[in-house]
Amino acid sequence: MDISAFIQSYFIDPVWERTGYNAVNTVVYAAIALGALYLIWRFFEKKNISIDRAFWAGAMGFVLWGSSLRVLTDSVDAGTMAKTLGLAQAGLGGWFGGLAQAAYPLLLSSHLLDYGPLTVTPGIYVMTAALFLLCIGRGWAFKRPYLAAGVGLAGGALNLLLLLPMMKHWDYAAIPIALSLLAGALFYYGLKWKDRKHLLPVMGQALDGAATWVAIDFFGPASGQNYFEQHVLSRAIGEGTPLGFGLFFLLKIGFAALAVWAIRKEDLDVRLKNLVLLVIAIIGFAPGLRDLLRMLCGT
């Protein structure tokens, strides 16, 4: 197999065929992400940029923006947005039918949200990270530390507004939210982890695990949606045991708790500690929010 065929088979085809990740692209993407993370940390260290509350707020804002934007693409690709528009035009759109009639024709005709390299992983993650770092840099240069948070939250709020006419499965979506909050409460009151930097990684991983569990094991069969886990290891855990993705949920919480505990104990640079904790939170909240919103909208 030559290089072009290798890239086509392991990197391009899985995107267009919607088959998820494989062992090869998982390793390559992980290596690239780790390399990028190292370079970012060294740059922040050189420029003396702190991973402080404003930085966390900006990162969480862009997680919301990126995840909700991805679900808008899911809704276009699955036909959910077009179906919702049809119901609204027939007078069956409910409270937010007017919003659907105003916004959805433009979104569908523009093709900006069509399934493509920049609207699905890994492209959307790269684009989101680049925009976040650009806003962080501008905020740092102009002494506006919460610029990234404002931009990310505004974009995320707009995306949620556009998703609102499609939101209907609140009963299933409430379960992952409750489990994430419960996990946070257990560590807050049980282990006395009062710092948000220690709670958010656990809550993010809990949300991801719970949303995957509920979507695949409960919502999918009940709604007829064909949900599946895209990541190789996660899929093996969920499909290889009688506990299903409930085991995946528990392991996600255990992984996050162990990682946070180890980071708290290690004598490392504070900036590096905060960056690692933030990354653990992001890789939980980003897919968790996407799965939650997909389930809520039925895409």
GROMACS .gro file of C-alpha atoms in nm:
model
  299
    1MET     CA    1   0.000   0.000   0.000
    2ASP     CA    2   0.151   0.334  -0.106
    3ILE     CA    3   0.130   0.652   0.103
    4SER     CA    4  -0.168   0.801  -0.079
    5ALA     CA    5  -0.368   0.479  -0.046
    6PHE     CA    6  -0.271   0.456   0.322
    7ILE     CA    7  -0.392   0.809   0.393
    8GLN     CA    8  -0.709   0.750   0.193
    9SER     CA    9  -0.787   0.425   0.373
   10TYR     CA   10  -0.713   0.525   0.732
   11PHE     CA   11  -0.782   0.899   0.740
   12ILE     CA   12  -1.005   1.021   0.456
   13ASP     CA   13  -1.244   0.729   0.404
   14PRO     CA   14  -1.344   0.704   0.774
   15VAL     CA   15  -1.459   1.069   0.761
   16TRP     CA   16  -1.668   1.040   0.445
   17GLU     CA   17  -1.801   0.693   0.527
   18ARG     CA   18  -1.890   0.793   0.887
   19THR     CA   19  -1.722   0.479   1.026
   20GLY     CA   20  -1.554   0.650   1.320
   21TYR     CA   21  -1.196   0.614   1.432
   22ASN     CA   22  -0.958   0.324   1.375
   23ALA     CA   23  -0.642   0.218   1.556
   24VAL     CA   24  -0.414   0.395   1.308
   25ASN     CA   25  -0.575   0.738   1.296
   26THR     CA   26  -0.637   0.727   1.671
   27VAL     CA   27  -0.264   0.690   1.740
   28VAL     CA   28  -0.169   0.956   1.484
   29TYR     CA   29  -0.427   1.209   1.606
   30ALA     CA   30  -0.323   1.147   1.967
   31ALA     CA   31   0.045   1.201   1.882
   32ILE     CA   32  -0.036   1.524   1.695
   33ALA     CA   33  -0.251   1.647   1.984
   34LEU     CA   34   0.022   1.574   2.239
   35GLY     CA   35   0.281   1.749   2.024
   36ALA     CA   36   0.056   2.052   1.983
   37LEU     CA   37  -0.016   2.056   2.356
   38TYR     CA   38   0.357   2.057   2.433
   39LEU     CA   39   0.421   2.345   2.192
   40ILE     CA   40   0.130   2.543   2.336
   41TRP     CA   41   0.259   2.493   2.689
   42ARG     CA   42   0.612   2.604   2.593
   43PHE     CA   43   0.471   2.911   2.418
   44PHE     CA   44   0.259   3.003   2.719
   45GLU     CA   45   0.560   2.950   2.945
   46LYS     CA   46   0.774   3.176   2.727
   47LYS     CA   47   0.508   3.449   2.710
   48ASN     CA   48   0.412   3.404   3.077
   49ILE     CA   49   0.046   3.344   2.989
   50SER     CA   50  -0.140   3.201   3.288
   51ILE     CA   51  -0.398   2.921   3.268
   52ASP     CA   52  -0.622   3.119   3.501
   53ARG     CA   53  -0.998   3.155   3.548
   54ALA     CA   54  -1.035   3.370   3.236
   55PHE     CA   55  -0.849   3.111   3.029
   56TRP     CA   56  -1.072   2.831   3.162
   57ALA     CA   57  -1.383   3.038   3.092
   58GLY     CA   58  -1.267   3.098   2.736
   59ALA     CA   59  -1.191   2.731   2.679
   60MET     CA   60  -1.531   2.623   2.811
   61GLY     CA   61  -1.702   2.887   2.597
   62PHE     CA   62  -1.535   2.754   2.283
   63VAL     CA   63  -1.614   2.395   2.383
   64LEU     CA   64  -1.980   2.495   2.388
   65TRP     CA   65  -1.944   2.672   2.052
   66GLY     CA   66  -1.761   2.384   1.881
   67SER     CA   67  -1.985   2.109   2.018
   68SER     CA   68  -2.309   2.289   1.934
   69LEU     CA   69  -2.180   2.377   1.586
   70ARG     CA   70  -2.103   2.009   1.529
   71VAL     CA   71  -2.461   1.920   1.624
   72LEU     CA   72  -2.595   2.175   1.377
   73THR     CA   73  -2.401   1.986   1.110
   74ASP     CA   74  -2.543   1.659   1.245
   75SER     CA   75  -2.893   1.803   1.215
   76VAL     CA   76  -2.836   1.902   0.852
   77ASP     CA   77  -2.672   1.571   0.764
   78ALA     CA   78  -2.944   1.361   0.930
   79GLY     CA   79  -3.226   1.566   0.779
   80THR     CA   80  -3.354   1.676   1.120
   81MET     CA   81  -3.330   2.046   1.039
   82ALA     CA   82  -3.518   2.002   0.710
   83LYS     CA   83  -3.784   1.792   0.883
   84THR     CA   84  -3.826   2.051   1.158
   85LEU     CA   85  -3.858   2.325   0.896
   86GLY     CA   86  -4.127   2.125   0.717
   87LEU     CA   87  -4.325   2.087   1.039
   88ALA     CA   88  -4.290   2.458   1.113
   89GLN     CA   89  -4.412   2.552   0.765
   90ALA     CA   90  -4.712   2.323   0.817
   91GLY     CA   91  -4.796   2.505   1.139
   92LEU     CA   92  -4.673   2.220   1.360
   93GLY     CA   93  -4.349   2.379   1.476
   94GLY     CA   94  -4.459   2.453   1.831
   95TRP     CA   95  -4.337   2.756   2.021
   96PHE     CA   96  -4.022   2.798   1.813
   97GLY     CA   97  -4.167   2.732   1.469
   98GLY     CA   98  -4.117   3.095   1.371
   99LEU     CA   99  -3.747   3.071   1.451
  100ALA     CA  100  -3.715   2.761   1.233
  101GLN     CA  101  -3.892   2.932   0.943
  102ALA     CA  102  -3.671   3.239   0.974
  103ALA     CA  103  -3.331   3.073   1.013
  104TYR     CA  104  -3.337   2.723   0.866
  105PRO     CA  105  -3.395   2.808   0.497
  106LEU     CA  106  -3.087   3.031   0.503
  107LEU     CA  107  -2.875   2.772   0.684
  108LEU     CA  108  -2.979   2.492   0.450
  109SER     CA  109  -2.938   2.691   0.128
  110SER     CA  110  -2.597   2.830   0.229
  111HIS     CA  111  -2.450   2.478   0.271
  112LEU     CA  112  -2.213   2.620   0.535
  113LEU     CA  113  -2.315   2.345   0.777
  114ASP     CA  114  -2.294   2.058   0.529
  115TYR     CA  115  -2.088   1.755   0.629
  116GLY     CA  116  -1.729   1.835   0.530
  117PRO     CA  117  -1.365   1.861   0.643
  118LEU     CA  118  -1.418   2.171   0.860
  119THR     CA  119  -1.752   2.072   1.012
  120VAL     CA  120  -1.658   1.726   1.144
  121THR     CA  121  -1.369   1.584   1.344
  122PRO     CA  122  -1.081   1.637   1.338
  123GLY     CA  123  -1.123   1.953   1.130
  124ILE     CA  124  -1.377   2.120   1.356
  125TYR     CA  125  -1.152   2.064   1.660
  126VAL     CA  126  -0.857   2.225   1.481
  127MET     CA  127  -1.070   2.522   1.371
  128THR     CA  128  -1.218   2.568   1.720
  129ALA     CA  129  -0.876   2.549   1.888
  130ALA     CA  130  -0.729   2.797   1.639
  131LEU     CA  131  -1.008   3.049   1.696
  132PHE     CA  132  -0.980   3.006   2.072
  133LEU     CA  133  -0.604   3.064   2.073
  134LEU     CA  134  -0.649   3.365   1.845
  135CYS     CA  135  -0.900   3.517   2.090
  136ILE     CA  136  -0.675   3.435   2.385
  137GLY     CA  137  -0.384   3.606   2.208
  138ARG     CA  138  -0.590   3.915   2.124
  139GLY     CA  139  -0.729   3.930   2.476
  140TRP     CA  140  -0.382   3.902   2.624
  141ALA     CA  141  -0.243   4.170   2.390
  142PHE     CA  142  -0.525   4.418   2.456
  143LYS     CA  143  -0.562   4.335   2.827
  144ARG     CA  144  -0.910   4.190   2.780
  145PRO     CA  145  -0.871   3.854   2.958
  146TYR     CA  146  -1.235   3.750   2.912
  147LEU     CA  147  -1.248   3.822   2.538
  148ALA     CA  148  -1.227   3.451   2.449
  149ALA     CA  149  -1.497   3.365   2.701
  150GLY     CA  150  -1.728   3.631   2.558
  151VAL     CA  151  -1.674   3.525   2.197
  152GLY     CA  152  -1.710   3.154   2.272
  153LEU     CA  153  -2.020   3.191   2.487
  154ALA     CA  154  -2.185   3.426   2.237
  155GLY     CA  155  -2.122   3.183   1.953
  156GLY     CA  156  -2.239   2.890   2.164
  157ALA     CA  157  -2.555   3.075   2.268
  158LEU     CA  158  -2.636   3.151   1.903
  159ASN     CA  159  -2.590   2.785   1.809
  160LEU     CA  160  -2.814   2.672   2.096
  161LEU     CA  161  -3.078   2.921   1.982
  162LEU     CA  162  -3.065   2.770   1.633
  163LEU     CA  163  -3.096   2.419   1.780
  164LEU     CA  164  -3.389   2.516   2.001
  165PRO     CA  165  -3.669   2.430   1.753
  166MET     CA  166  -3.528   2.074   1.727
  167MET     CA  167  -3.493   2.013   2.101
  168LYS     CA  168  -3.755   1.766   2.225
  169HIS     CA  169  -3.603   1.469   2.408
  170TRP     CA  170  -3.555   1.646   2.742
  171ASP     CA  171  -3.631   1.331   2.942
  172TYR     CA  172  -3.328   1.143   2.809
  173ALA     CA  173  -3.101   1.449   2.800
  174ALA     CA  174  -3.168   1.523   3.166
  175ILE     CA  175  -3.007   1.194   3.275
  176PRO     CA  176  -2.644   1.270   3.170
  177ILE     CA  177  -2.674   1.621   3.313
  178ALA     CA  178  -2.795   1.483   3.646
  179LEU     CA  179  -2.520   1.217   3.655
  180SER     CA  180  -2.251   1.476   3.581
  181LEU     CA  181  -2.378   1.702   3.858
  182LEU     CA  182  -2.399   1.405   4.092
  183ALA     CA  183  -2.038   1.311   4.019
  184GLY     CA  184  -1.929   1.668   4.092
  185ALA     CA  185  -2.127   1.674   4.416
  186LEU     CA  186  -1.977   1.344   4.533
  187PHE     CA  187  -1.622   1.470   4.488
  188TYR     CA  188  -1.704   1.814   4.626
  189TYR     CA  189  -1.862   1.687   4.947
  190GLY     CA  190  -1.699   1.344   4.971
  191LEU     CA  191  -1.335   1.424   4.891
  192LYS     CA  192  -1.360   1.798   4.968
  193TRP     CA  193  -1.239   1.898   4.623
  194LYS     CA  194  -1.349   2.260   4.641
  195ASP     CA  195  -1.145   2.393   4.349
  196ARG     CA  196  -1.333   2.407   4.018
  197LYS     CA  197  -1.015   2.305   3.837
  198HIS     CA  198  -1.040   1.968   4.011
  199LEU     CA  199  -1.416   1.922   3.976
  200LEU     CA  200  -1.460   2.015   3.609
  201PRO     CA  201  -1.240   1.732   3.470
  202VAL     CA  202  -1.446   1.478   3.667
  203MET     CA  203  -1.776   1.635   3.565
  204GLY     CA  204  -1.671   1.659   3.200
  205GLN     CA  205  -1.566   1.295   3.182
  206ALA     CA  206  -1.883   1.194   3.367
  207LEU     CA  207  -2.096   1.386   3.116
  208ASP     CA  208  -1.922   1.219   2.822
  209GLY     CA  209  -1.955   0.872   2.972
  210ALA     CA  210  -2.316   0.923   3.078
  211ALA     CA  211  -2.425   1.076   2.746
  212THR     CA  212  -2.266   0.788   2.555
  213TRP     CA  213  -2.425   0.531   2.785
  214VAL     CA  214  -2.775   0.678   2.769
  215ALA     CA  215  -2.762   0.748   2.394
  216ILE     CA  216  -2.639   0.405   2.287
  217ASP     CA  217  -2.797   0.172   2.543
  218PHE     CA  218  -3.131   0.347   2.600
  219PHE     CA  219  -3.222   0.634   2.367
  220GLY     CA  220  -3.100   0.468   2.048
  221PRO     CA  221  -3.310   0.151   2.085
  222ALA     CA  222  -3.613   0.350   2.205
  223SER     CA  223  -3.603   0.602   1.919
  224GLY     CA  224  -3.472   0.384   1.639
  225GLN     CA  225  -3.157   0.594   1.607
  226ASN     CA  226  -2.843   0.401   1.516
  227TYR     CA  227  -2.593   0.549   1.762
  228PHE     CA  228  -2.250   0.390   1.798
  229GLU     CA  229  -1.925   0.474   1.975
  230GLN     CA  230  -1.666   0.608   1.729
  231HIS     CA  231  -1.351   0.558   1.938
  232VAL     CA  232  -1.176   0.223   1.924
  233LEU     CA  233  -1.106   0.162   2.294
  234SER     CA  234  -1.439   0.303   2.412
  235ARG     CA  235  -1.626   0.086   2.163
  236ALA     CA  236  -1.441  -0.223   2.282
  237ILE     CA  237  -1.530  -0.148   2.644
  238GLY     CA  238  -1.895  -0.078   2.571
  239GLU     CA  239  -1.955  -0.369   2.337
  240GLY     CA  240  -1.732  -0.626   2.505
  241THR     CA  241  -1.896  -0.660   2.847
  242PRO     CA  242  -2.248  -0.737   2.978
  243LEU     CA  243  -2.251  -0.396   3.150
  244GLY     CA  244  -2.255  -0.220   2.813
  245PHE     CA  245  -2.161   0.145   2.815
  246GLY     CA  246  -2.248   0.171   3.183
  247LEU     CA  247  -1.898   0.034   3.246
  248PHE     CA  248  -1.758   0.301   3.014
  249PHE     CA  249  -1.932   0.567   3.224
  250LEU     CA  250  -1.782   0.433   3.548
  251LEU     CA  251  -1.435   0.401   3.397
  252LYS     CA  252  -1.447   0.760   3.271
  253ILE     CA  253  -1.518   0.886   3.622
  254GLY     CA  254  -1.246   0.661   3.765
  255PHE     CA  255  -0.992   0.779   3.507
  256ALA     CA  256  -1.068   1.146   3.573
  257ALA     CA  257  -1.058   1.105   3.951
  258LEU     CA  258  -0.727   0.918   3.940
  259ALA     CA  259  -0.573   1.174   3.704
  260VAL     CA  260  -0.683   1.470   3.917
  261TRP     CA  261  -0.562   1.299   4.234
  262ALA     CA  262  -0.219   1.234   4.079
  263ILE     CA  263  -0.188   1.589   3.946
  264ARG     CA  264  -0.279   1.731   4.287
  265LYS     CA  265  -0.001   1.526   4.447
  266GLU     CA  266   0.273   1.591   4.191
  267ASP     CA  267   0.521   1.874   4.240
  268LEU     CA  268   0.483   2.025   3.893
  269ASP     CA  269   0.475   2.373   3.745
  270VAL     CA  270   0.135   2.525   3.828
  271ARG     CA  271   0.082   2.634   3.467
  272LEU     CA  272   0.143   2.278   3.345
  273LYS     CA  273  -0.090   2.134   3.610
  274ASN     CA  274  -0.369   2.369   3.510
  275LEU     CA  275  -0.319   2.298   3.140
  276VAL     CA  276  -0.339   1.921   3.189
  277LEU     CA  277  -0.649   1.955   3.406
  278LEU     CA  278  -0.807   2.177   3.142
  279VAL     CA  279  -0.733   1.925   2.867
  280ILE     CA  280  -0.895   1.645   3.069
  281ALA     CA  281  -1.202   1.863   3.115
  282ILE     CA  282  -1.216   1.953   2.745
  283ILE     CA  283  -1.189   1.595   2.617
  284GLY     CA  284  -1.483   1.516   2.843
  285PHE     CA  285  -1.710   1.814   2.788
  286ALA     CA  286  -1.655   1.846   2.411
  287PRO     CA  287  -1.784   1.501   2.306
  288GLY     CA  288  -2.021   1.490   2.604
  289LEU     CA  289  -2.200   1.810   2.502
  290ARG     CA  290  -2.220   1.695   2.143
  291ASP     CA  291  -2.374   1.361   2.241
  292LEU     CA  292  -2.611   1.533   2.482
  293LEU     CA  293  -2.731   1.785   2.223
  294ARG     CA  294  -2.761   1.519   1.952
  295MET     CA  295  -2.982   1.314   2.179
  296LEU     CA  296  -3.184   1.619   2.279
  297CYS     CA  297  -3.248   1.704   1.913
  298GLY     CA  298  -3.285   1.344   1.795
  299THR     CA  299  -3.020   1.374   1.524
   0.00000   0.00000   0.00000
